[in-house]
C-alpha positions as a Python dict, from the first residue, in 0.01 Angstrom:
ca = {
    (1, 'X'): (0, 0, 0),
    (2, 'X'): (145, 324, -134),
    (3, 'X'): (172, 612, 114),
    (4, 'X'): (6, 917, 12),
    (5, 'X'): (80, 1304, 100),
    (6, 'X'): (-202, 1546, 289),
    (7, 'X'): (-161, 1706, -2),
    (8, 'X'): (-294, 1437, -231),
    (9, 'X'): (-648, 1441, -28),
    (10, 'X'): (-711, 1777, 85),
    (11, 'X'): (-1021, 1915, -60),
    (12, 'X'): (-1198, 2265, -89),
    (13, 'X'): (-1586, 2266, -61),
    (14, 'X'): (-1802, 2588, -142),
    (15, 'X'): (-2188, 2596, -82),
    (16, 'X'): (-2408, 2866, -96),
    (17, 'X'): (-2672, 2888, 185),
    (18, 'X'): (-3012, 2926, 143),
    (19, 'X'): (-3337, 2984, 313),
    (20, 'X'): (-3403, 2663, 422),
    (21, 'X'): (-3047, 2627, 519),
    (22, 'X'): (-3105, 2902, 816),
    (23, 'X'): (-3248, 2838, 1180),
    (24, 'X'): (-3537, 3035, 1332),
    (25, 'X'): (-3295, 3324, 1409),
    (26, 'X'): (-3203, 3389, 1075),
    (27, 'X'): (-2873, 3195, 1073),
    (28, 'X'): (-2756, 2919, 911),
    (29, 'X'): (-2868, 2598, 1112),
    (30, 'X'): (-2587, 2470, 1291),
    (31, 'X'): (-2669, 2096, 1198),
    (32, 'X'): (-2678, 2227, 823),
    (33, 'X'): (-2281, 2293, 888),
    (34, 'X'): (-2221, 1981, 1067),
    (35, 'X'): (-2334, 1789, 709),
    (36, 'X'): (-2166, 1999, 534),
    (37, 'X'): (-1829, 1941, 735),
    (38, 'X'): (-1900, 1540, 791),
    (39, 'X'): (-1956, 1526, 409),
    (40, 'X'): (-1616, 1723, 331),
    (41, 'X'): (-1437, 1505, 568),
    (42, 'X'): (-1529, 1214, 441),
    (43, 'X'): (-1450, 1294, 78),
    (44, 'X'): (-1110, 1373, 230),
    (45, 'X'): (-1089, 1021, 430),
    (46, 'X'): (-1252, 848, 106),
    (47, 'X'): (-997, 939, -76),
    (48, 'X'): (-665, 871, 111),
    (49, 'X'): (-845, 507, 203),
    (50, 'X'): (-949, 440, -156),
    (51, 'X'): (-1285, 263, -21),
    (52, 'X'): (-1560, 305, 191),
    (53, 'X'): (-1550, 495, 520),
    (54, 'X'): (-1775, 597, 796),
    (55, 'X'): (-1776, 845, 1053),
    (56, 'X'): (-1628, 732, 1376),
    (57, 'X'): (-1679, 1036, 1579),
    (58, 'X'): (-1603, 1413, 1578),
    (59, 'X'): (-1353, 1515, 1840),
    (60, 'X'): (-1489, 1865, 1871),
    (61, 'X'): (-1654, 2141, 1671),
    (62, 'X'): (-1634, 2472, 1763),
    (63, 'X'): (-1892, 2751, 1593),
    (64, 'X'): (-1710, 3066, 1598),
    (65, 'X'): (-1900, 3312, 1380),
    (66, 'X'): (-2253, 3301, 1237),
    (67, 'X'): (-2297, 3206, 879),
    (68, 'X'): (-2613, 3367, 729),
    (69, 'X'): (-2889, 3295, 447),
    (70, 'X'): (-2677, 3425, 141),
    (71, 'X'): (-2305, 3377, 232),
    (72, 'X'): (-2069, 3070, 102),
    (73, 'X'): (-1969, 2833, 272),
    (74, 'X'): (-1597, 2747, 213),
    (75, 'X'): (-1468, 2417, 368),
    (76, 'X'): (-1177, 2298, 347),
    (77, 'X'): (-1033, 1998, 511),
    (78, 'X'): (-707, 1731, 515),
    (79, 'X'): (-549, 1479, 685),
    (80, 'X'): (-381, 1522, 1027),
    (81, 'X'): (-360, 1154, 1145),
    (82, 'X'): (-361, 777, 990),
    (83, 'X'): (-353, 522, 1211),
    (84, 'X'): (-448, 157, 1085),
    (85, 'X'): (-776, 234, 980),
    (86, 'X'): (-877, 533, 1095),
    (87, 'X'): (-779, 867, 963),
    (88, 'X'): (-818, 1190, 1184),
    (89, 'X'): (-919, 1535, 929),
    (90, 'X'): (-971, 1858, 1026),
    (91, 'X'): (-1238, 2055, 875),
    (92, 'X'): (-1220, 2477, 860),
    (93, 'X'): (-1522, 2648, 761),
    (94, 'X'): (-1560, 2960, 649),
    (95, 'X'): (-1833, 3235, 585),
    (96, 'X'): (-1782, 3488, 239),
    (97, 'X'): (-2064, 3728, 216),
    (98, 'X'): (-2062, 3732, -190),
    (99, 'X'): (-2130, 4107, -190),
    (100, 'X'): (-1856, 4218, 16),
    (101, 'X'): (-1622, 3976, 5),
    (102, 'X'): (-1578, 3973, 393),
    (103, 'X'): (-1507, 3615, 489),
    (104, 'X'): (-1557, 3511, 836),
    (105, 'X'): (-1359, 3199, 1034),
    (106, 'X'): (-1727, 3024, 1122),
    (107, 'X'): (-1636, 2693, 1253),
    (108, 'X'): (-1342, 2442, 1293),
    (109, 'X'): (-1379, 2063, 1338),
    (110, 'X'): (-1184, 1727, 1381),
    (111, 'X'): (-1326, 1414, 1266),
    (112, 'X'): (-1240, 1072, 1290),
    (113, 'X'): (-1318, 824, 985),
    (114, 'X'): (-1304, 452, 955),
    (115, 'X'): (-1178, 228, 631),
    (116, 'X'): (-1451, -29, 578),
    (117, 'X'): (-1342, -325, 363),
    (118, 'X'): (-1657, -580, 149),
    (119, 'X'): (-1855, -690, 446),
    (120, 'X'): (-1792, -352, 655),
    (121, 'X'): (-1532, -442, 905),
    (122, 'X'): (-1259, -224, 961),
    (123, 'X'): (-953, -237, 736),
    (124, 'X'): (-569, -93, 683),
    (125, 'X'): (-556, 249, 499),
    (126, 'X'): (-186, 371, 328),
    (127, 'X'): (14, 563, 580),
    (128, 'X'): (53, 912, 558),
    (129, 'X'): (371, 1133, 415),
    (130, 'X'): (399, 1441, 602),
    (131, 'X'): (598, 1752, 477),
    (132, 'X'): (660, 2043, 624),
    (133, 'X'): (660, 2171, 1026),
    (134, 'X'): (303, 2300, 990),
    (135, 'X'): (198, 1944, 901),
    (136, 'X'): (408, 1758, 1143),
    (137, 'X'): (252, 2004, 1357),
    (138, 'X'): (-97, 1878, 1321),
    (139, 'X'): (16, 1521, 1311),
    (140, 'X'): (198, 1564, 1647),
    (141, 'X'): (-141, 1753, 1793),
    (142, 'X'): (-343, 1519, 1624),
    (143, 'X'): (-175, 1194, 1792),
    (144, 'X'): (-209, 1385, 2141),
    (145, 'X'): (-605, 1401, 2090),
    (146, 'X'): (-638, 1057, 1990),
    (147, 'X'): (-422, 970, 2292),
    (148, 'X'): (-703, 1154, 2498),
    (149, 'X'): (-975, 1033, 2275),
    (150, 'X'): (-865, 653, 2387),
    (151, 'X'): (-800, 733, 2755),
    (152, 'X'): (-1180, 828, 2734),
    (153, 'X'): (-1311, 555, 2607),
    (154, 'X'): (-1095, 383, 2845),
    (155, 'X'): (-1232, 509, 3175),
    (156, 'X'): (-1619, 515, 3006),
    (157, 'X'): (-1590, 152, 2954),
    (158, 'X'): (-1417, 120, 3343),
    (159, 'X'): (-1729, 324, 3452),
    (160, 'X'): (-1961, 83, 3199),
    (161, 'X'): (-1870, -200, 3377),
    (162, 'X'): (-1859, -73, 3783),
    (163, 'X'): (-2208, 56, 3670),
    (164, 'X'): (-2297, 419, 3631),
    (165, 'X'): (-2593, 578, 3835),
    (166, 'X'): (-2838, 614, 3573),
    (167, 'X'): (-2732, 340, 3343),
}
């Protein structure tokens, strides 16, 4: 399996919104984003894997700025992380209003995908060639969240099985 460069699978994503892209406020639904960024992610972690893939979680999101009825979305997302099977991208989004050309830092997300081979179980993806310190930079951040990210799911499944109130 032939490594491949961050460079290779990046991918830039534009989408005007529309009315029935906006929440009762007036601004663009927040779960409208969230597609938008799942489906640009995944195009990303489709094509480093070469197959199938499927969401494994999203390691945060963070809605900075509103996006409004009008403006266009820009996403743009890469690879930060390959482990096995999985594959860590993170996912900028920004608002341009068309008319004034102001664009607006409206939300930033990491997502974790999964390589699915025939019958859907997880399988190996090609490692990942890294160049340049701003990209080692987001590897080395990205291996420190997936360190936390397992350390969670760790102590949830301690907790699982000592019983949570609740559960």
């Amino acid at each position: 399996m032939n490594a491949k460069t961050v460079d290779e699978t990046q991918i830039v994503m534009a989408q005007q919104m529309m009315p029935h892209d906006a929440n009762p406020y007036g601004n663009v639904h927040g779960g409208v984003i969230v597609k938008l960024i799942d489906t640009t992610g995944g195009v990303v972690a489709l094509r480093h894997a070469g197959r199938n893939v499927v969401t494994a979680s999203i390691d945060r999101l963070d809605f900075l700025q509103p996006a409004f009825v009008g403006d266009i979305l820009i996403l743009k997302a890469s690879l930060n992380l390959v482990g096995s099977s999985s594959m860590e991208v993170g996912c900028r989004v920004e608002a341009e209003n068309p008319i004034t050309g102001q664009v607006r830092h409206a939300a930033s997300a990491y997502l974790t995908y999964v390589a699915l081979d025939a019958d859907g179980r997880p399988t190996a993806v090609p490692p990942l060639t890294l160049q340049g310190p701003e990209q080692t930079r987001r590897n080395a951040q990205a291996a420190q969240r997936r360190g936390l990210r397992l350390a969670e799911r760790r102590n949830e499944a301690a907790m699982d099985r000592a019983g949570r109130p609740g559960q």
